[in-house]
mmCIF file of C-alpha atoms in Angstrom:
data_model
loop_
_atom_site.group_PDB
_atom_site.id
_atom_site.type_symbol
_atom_site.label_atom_id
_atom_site.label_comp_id
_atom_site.label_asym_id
_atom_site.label_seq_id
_atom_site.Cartn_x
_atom_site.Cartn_y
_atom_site.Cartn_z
ATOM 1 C CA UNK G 1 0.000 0.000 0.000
ATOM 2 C CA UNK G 2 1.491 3.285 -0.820
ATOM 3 C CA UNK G 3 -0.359 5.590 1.241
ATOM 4 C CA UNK G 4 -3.363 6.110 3.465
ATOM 5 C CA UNK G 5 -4.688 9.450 4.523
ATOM 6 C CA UNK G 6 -8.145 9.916 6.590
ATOM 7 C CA UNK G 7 -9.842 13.530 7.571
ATOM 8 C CA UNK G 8 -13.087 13.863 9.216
ATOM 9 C CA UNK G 9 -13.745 17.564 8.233
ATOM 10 C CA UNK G 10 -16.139 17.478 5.732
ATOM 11 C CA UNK G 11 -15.718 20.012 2.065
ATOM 12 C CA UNK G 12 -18.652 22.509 1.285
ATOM 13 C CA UNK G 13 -20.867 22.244 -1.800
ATOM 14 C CA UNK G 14 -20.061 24.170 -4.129
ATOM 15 C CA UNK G 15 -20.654 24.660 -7.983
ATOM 16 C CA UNK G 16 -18.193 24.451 -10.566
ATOM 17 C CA UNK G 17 -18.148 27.824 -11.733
ATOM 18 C CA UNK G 18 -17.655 29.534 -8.532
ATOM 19 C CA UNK G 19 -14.903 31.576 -6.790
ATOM 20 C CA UNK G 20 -13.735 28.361 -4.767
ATOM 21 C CA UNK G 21 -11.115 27.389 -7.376
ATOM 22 C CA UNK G 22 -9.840 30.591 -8.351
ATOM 23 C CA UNK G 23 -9.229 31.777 -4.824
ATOM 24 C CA UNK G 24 -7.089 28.380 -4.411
ATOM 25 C CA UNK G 25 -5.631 28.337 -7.407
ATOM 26 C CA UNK G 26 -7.126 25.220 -8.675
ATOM 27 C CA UNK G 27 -9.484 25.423 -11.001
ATOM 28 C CA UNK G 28 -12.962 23.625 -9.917
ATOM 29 C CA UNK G 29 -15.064 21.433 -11.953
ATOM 30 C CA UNK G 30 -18.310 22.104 -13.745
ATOM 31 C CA UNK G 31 -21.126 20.760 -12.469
ATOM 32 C CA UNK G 32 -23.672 18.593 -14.060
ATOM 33 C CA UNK G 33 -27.021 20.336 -13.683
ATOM 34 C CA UNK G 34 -29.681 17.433 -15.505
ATOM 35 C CA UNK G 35 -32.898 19.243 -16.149
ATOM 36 C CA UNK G 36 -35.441 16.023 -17.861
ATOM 37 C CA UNK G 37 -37.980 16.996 -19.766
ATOM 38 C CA UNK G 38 -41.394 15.193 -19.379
ATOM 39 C CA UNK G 39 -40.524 11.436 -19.966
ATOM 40 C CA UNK G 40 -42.038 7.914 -21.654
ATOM 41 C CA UNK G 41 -42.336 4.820 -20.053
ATOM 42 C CA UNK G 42 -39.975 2.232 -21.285
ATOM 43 C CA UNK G 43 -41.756 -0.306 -23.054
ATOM 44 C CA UNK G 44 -38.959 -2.391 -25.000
ATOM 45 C CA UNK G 45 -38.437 -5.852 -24.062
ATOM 46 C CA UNK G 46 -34.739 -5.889 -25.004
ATOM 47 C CA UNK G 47 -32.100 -3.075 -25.200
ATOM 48 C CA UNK G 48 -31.045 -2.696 -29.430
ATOM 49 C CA UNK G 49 -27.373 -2.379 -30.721
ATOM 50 C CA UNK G 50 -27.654 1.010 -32.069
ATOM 51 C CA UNK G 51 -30.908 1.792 -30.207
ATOM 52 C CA UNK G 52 -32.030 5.340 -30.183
ATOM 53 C CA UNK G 53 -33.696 6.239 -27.042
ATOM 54 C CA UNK G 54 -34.655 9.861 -26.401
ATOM 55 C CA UNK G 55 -36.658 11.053 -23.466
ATOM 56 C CA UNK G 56 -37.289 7.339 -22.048
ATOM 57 C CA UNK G 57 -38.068 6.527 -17.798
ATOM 58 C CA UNK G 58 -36.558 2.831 -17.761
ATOM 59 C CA UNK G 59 -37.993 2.685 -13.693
ATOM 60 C CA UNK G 60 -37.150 -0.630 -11.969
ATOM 61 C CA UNK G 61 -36.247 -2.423 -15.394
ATOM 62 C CA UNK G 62 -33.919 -5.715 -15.396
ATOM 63 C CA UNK G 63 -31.411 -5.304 -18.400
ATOM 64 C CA UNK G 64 -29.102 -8.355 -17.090
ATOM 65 C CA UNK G 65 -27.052 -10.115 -19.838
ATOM 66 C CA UNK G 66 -29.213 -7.829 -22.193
ATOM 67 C CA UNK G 67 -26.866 -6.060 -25.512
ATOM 68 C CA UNK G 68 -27.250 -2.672 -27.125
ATOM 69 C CA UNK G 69 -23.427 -1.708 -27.915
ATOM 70 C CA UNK G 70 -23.432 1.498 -29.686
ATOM 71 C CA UNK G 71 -26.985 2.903 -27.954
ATOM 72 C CA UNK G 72 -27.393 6.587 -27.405
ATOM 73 C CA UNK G 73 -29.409 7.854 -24.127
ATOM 74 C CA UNK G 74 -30.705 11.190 -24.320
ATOM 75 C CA UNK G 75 -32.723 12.883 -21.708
ATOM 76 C CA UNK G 76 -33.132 9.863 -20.277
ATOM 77 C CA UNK G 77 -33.750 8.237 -16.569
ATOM 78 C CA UNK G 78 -32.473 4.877 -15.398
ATOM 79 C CA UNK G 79 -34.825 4.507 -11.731
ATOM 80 C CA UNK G 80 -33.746 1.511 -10.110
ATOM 81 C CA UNK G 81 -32.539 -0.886 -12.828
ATOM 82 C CA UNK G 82 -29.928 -4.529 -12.325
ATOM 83 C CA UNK G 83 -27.425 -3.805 -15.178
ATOM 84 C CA UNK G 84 -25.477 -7.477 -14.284
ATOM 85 C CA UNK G 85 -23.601 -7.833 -17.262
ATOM 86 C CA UNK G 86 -25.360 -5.590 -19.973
ATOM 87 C CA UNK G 87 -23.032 -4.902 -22.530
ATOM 88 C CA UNK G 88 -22.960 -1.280 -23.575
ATOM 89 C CA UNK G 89 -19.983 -0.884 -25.560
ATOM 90 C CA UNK G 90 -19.419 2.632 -27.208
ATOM 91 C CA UNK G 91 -22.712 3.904 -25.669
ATOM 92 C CA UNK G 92 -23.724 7.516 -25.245
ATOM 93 C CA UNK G 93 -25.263 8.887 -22.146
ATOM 94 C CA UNK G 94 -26.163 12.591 -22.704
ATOM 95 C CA UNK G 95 -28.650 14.937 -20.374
ATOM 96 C CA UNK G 96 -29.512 11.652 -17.741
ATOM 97 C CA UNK G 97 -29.722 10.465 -14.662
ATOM 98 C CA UNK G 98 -29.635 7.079 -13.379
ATOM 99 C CA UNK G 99 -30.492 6.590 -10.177
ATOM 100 C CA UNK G 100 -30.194 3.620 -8.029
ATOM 101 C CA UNK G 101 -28.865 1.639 -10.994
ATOM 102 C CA UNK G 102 -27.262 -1.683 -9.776
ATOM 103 C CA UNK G 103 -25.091 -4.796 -11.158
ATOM 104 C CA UNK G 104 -22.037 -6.649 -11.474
ATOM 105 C CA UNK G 105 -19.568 -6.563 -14.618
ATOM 106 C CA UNK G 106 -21.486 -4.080 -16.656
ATOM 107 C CA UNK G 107 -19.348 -3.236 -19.574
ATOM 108 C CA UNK G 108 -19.591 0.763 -20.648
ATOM 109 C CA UNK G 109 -16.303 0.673 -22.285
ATOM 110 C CA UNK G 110 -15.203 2.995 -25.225
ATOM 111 C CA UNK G 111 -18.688 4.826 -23.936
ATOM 112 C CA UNK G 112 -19.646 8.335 -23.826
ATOM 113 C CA UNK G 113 -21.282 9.921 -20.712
ATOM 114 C CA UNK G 114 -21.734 13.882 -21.016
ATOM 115 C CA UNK G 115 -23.926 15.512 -18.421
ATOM 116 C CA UNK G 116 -25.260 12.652 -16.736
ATOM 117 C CA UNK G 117 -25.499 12.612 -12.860
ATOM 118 C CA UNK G 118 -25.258 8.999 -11.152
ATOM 119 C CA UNK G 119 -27.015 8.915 -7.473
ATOM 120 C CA UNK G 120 -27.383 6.223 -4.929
ATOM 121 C CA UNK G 121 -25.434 3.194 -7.544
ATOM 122 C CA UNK G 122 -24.682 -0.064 -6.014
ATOM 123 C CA UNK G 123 -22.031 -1.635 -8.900
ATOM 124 C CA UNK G 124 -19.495 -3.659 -9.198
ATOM 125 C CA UNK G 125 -16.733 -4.661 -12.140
ATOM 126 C CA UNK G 126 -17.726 -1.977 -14.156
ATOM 127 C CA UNK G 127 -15.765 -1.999 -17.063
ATOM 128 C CA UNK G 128 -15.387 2.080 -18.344
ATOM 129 C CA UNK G 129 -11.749 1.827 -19.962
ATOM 130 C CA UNK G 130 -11.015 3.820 -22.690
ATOM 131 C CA UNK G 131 -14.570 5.773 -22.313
ATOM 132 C CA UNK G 132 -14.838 9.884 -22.233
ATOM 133 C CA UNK G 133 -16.854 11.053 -19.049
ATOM 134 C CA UNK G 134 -17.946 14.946 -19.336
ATOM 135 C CA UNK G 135 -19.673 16.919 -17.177
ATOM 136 C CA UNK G 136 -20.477 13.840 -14.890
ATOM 137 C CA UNK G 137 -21.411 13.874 -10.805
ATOM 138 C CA UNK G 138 -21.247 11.033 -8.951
ATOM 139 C CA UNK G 139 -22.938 11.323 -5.721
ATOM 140 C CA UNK G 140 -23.574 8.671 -3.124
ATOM 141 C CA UNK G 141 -23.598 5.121 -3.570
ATOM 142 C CA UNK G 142 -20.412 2.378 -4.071
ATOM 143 C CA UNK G 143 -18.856 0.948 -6.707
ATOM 144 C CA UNK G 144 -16.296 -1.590 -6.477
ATOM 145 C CA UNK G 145 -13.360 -2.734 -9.209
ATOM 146 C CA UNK G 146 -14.350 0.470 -11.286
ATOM 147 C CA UNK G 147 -11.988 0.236 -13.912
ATOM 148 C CA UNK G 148 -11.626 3.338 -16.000
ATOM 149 C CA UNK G 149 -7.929 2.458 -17.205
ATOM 150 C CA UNK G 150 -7.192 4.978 -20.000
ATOM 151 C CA UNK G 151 -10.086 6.756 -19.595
ATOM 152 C CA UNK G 152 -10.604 10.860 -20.382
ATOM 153 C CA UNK G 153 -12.397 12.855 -17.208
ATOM 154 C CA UNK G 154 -12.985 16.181 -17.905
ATOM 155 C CA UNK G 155 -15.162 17.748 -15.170
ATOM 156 C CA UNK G 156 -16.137 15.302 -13.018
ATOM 157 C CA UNK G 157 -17.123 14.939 -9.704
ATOM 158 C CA UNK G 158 -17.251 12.361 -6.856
ATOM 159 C CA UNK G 159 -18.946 13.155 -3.902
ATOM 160 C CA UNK G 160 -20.105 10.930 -0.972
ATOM 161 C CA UNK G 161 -19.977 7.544 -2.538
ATOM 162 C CA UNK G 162 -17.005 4.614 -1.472
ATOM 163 C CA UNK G 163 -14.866 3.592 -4.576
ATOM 164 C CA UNK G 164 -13.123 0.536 -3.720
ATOM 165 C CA UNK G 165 -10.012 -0.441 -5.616
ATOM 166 C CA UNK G 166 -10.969 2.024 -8.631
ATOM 167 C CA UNK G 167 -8.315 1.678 -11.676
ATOM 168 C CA UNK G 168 -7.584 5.036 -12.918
ATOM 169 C CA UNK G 169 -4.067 3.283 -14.714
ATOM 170 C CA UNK G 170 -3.261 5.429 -18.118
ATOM 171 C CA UNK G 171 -6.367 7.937 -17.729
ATOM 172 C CA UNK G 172 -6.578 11.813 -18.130
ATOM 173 C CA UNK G 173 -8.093 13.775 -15.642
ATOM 174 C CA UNK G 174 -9.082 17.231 -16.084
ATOM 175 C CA UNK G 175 -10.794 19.605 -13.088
ATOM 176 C CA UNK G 176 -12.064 16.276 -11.186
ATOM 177 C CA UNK G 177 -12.942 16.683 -7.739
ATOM 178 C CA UNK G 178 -13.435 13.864 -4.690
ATOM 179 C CA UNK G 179 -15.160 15.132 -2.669
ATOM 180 C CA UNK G 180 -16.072 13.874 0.819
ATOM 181 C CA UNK G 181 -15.766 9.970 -0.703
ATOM 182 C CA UNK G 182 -13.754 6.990 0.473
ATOM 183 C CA UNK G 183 -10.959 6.045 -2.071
ATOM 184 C CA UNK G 184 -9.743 2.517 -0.977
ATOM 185 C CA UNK G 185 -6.471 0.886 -2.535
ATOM 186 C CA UNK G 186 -7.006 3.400 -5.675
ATOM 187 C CA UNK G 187 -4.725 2.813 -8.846
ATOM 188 C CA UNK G 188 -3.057 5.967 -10.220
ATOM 189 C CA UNK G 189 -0.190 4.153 -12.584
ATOM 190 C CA UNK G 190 0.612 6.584 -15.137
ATOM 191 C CA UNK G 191 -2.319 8.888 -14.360
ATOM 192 C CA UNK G 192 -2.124 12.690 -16.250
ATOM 193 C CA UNK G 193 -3.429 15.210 -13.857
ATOM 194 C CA UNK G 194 -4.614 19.131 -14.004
ATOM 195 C CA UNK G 195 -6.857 20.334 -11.557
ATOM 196 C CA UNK G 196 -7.546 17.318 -9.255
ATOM 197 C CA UNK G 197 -8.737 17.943 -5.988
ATOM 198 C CA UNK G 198 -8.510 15.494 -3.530
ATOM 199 C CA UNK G 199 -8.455 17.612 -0.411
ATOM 200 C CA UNK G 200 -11.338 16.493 1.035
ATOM 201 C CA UNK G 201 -11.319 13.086 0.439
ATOM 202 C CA UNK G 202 -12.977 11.332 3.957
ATOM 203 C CA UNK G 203 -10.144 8.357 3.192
ATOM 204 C CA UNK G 204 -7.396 8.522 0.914
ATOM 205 C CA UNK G 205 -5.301 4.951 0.372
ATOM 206 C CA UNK G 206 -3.320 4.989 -3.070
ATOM 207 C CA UNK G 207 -2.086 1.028 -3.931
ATOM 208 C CA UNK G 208 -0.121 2.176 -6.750
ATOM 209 C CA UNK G 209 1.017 5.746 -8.243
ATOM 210 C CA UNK G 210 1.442 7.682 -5.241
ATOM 211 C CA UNK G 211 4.355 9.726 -7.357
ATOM 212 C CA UNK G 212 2.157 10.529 -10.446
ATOM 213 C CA UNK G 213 0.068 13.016 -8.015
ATOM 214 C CA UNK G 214 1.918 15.573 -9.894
ATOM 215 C CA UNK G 215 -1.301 18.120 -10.831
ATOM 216 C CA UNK G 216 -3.695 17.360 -7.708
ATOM 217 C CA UNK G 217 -4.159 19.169 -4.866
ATOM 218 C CA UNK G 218 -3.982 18.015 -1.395
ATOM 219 C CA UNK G 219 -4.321 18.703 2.332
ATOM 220 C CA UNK G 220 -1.300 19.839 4.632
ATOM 221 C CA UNK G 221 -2.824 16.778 6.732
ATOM 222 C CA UNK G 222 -2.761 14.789 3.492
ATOM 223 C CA UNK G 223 0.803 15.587 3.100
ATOM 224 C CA UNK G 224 2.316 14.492 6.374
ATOM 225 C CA UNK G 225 0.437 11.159 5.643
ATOM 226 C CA UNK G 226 1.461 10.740 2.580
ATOM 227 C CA UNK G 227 5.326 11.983 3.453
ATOM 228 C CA UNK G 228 6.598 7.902 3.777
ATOM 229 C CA UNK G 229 4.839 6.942 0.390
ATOM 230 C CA UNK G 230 6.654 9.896 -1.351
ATOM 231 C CA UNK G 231 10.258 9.531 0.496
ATOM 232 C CA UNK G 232 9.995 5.720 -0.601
ATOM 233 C CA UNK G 233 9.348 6.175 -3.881
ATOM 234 C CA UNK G 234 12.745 8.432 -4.461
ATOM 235 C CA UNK G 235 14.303 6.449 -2.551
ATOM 236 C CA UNK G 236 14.815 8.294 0.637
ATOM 237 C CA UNK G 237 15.328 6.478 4.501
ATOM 238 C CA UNK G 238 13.138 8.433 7.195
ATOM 239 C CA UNK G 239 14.956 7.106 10.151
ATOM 240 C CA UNK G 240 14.704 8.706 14.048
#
């Protein structure tokens, strides 16, 4: 384990276009703000490669093991619904919410998500390598194994949910915050950072890539925790 840091002050709300980042010289991220319009119930029996679905409520619907690579999801809300294993490949997620969504090994790689706010999810193996997340709040909620391994974040936000052993290996992140969440045995190997801020961060424990940090803010408290992780990696005996 490379580092563990814990704080139990917890970070005001902000949004992303306020004064918070420029006073600290970080610049903050943008904050999804989904307004849905008046919405259809879903009626489909089986999720379409391709599909086009625009202004659809899919409330308490099983897609397990269902397929619809390539599917675009506009103004769209996901209420409730066991995503075990549905295979979205290349999707696009634009103006949505899901809320509640649950499942194990649901595969979003290469997809799209811009503007979409994720509330309350309960997932596990999700596969989002290689995918392009915009605008994107994450509040609440746990995900485990989230693998976003060369990934592109660009205004994103974590707040109050538990990632366990995420895989950020290879990905760009842009003006990302953590805020108030539990990052547990996280994977930064070759991360790019600008803007990151992981002050806040209720518990902080980096497996791997401790010294790519370089571009994230942290807490003088995050620091002194953090000081053994850093002096190993460059080599550097701490002795009394």
């Amino acid at each position: 384990m490379a580092g563990t840091t814990s704080r139990g002050s917890r970070g005001s709300k902000g949004s992303g276009t306020g004064g918070r980042g420029g006073k600290d010289g970080i610049a903050a991220a943008r904050r999804a703000e989904v307004r849905l319009p008046p919405l259809v119930a879903y009626e489909g029996e089986e999720l379409e490669p391709d599909g086009d679905y625009d202004g659809v409520r899919f409330e308490a619907v099983d897609l397990s093991d269902q397929s619809g690579p390539g599917a675009r999801f506009m103004d769209c809300a996901l209420d409730g619904c066991a995503l075990d294993r549905t295979e979205l490949t290349r999707s696009r997620f634009i103006d949505s919410v899901l809320t509640g969504v649950r499942g194990v090994g649901t595969d979003l790689s290469g997809a799209s998500l811009r503007d979409v706010e994720i509330v309350d999810a309960r997932l596990g193996g999700v596969q989002l390598h290689g995918a392009v997340l915009e605008r994107v709040l994450v509040r609440g909620g746990k995900v485990d194994y989230l693998n976003l391994r060369k990934a592109r974040l660009k205004d994103v936000v974590f707040e109050g949910c538990v990632l366990s052993e995420p895989d950020f290996g290879g990905a760009h992140l842009v003006r990302v915050e953590f805020r108030d969440c539990v990052l547990k045995r996280a994977d930064f190997s070759a991360v790019r950072m600008e803007s990151v801020d992981l002050r806040t961060v209720a518990e902080l424990d980096i497996a791997r890539g401790v010294e790519q940090l370089a571009g994230a803010v942290i807490s003088p408290s995050q620091l002194m925790e953090l000081a053994p992780a850093f002096a190993a990696r460059i080599g550097v005996r701490v002795e009394a």
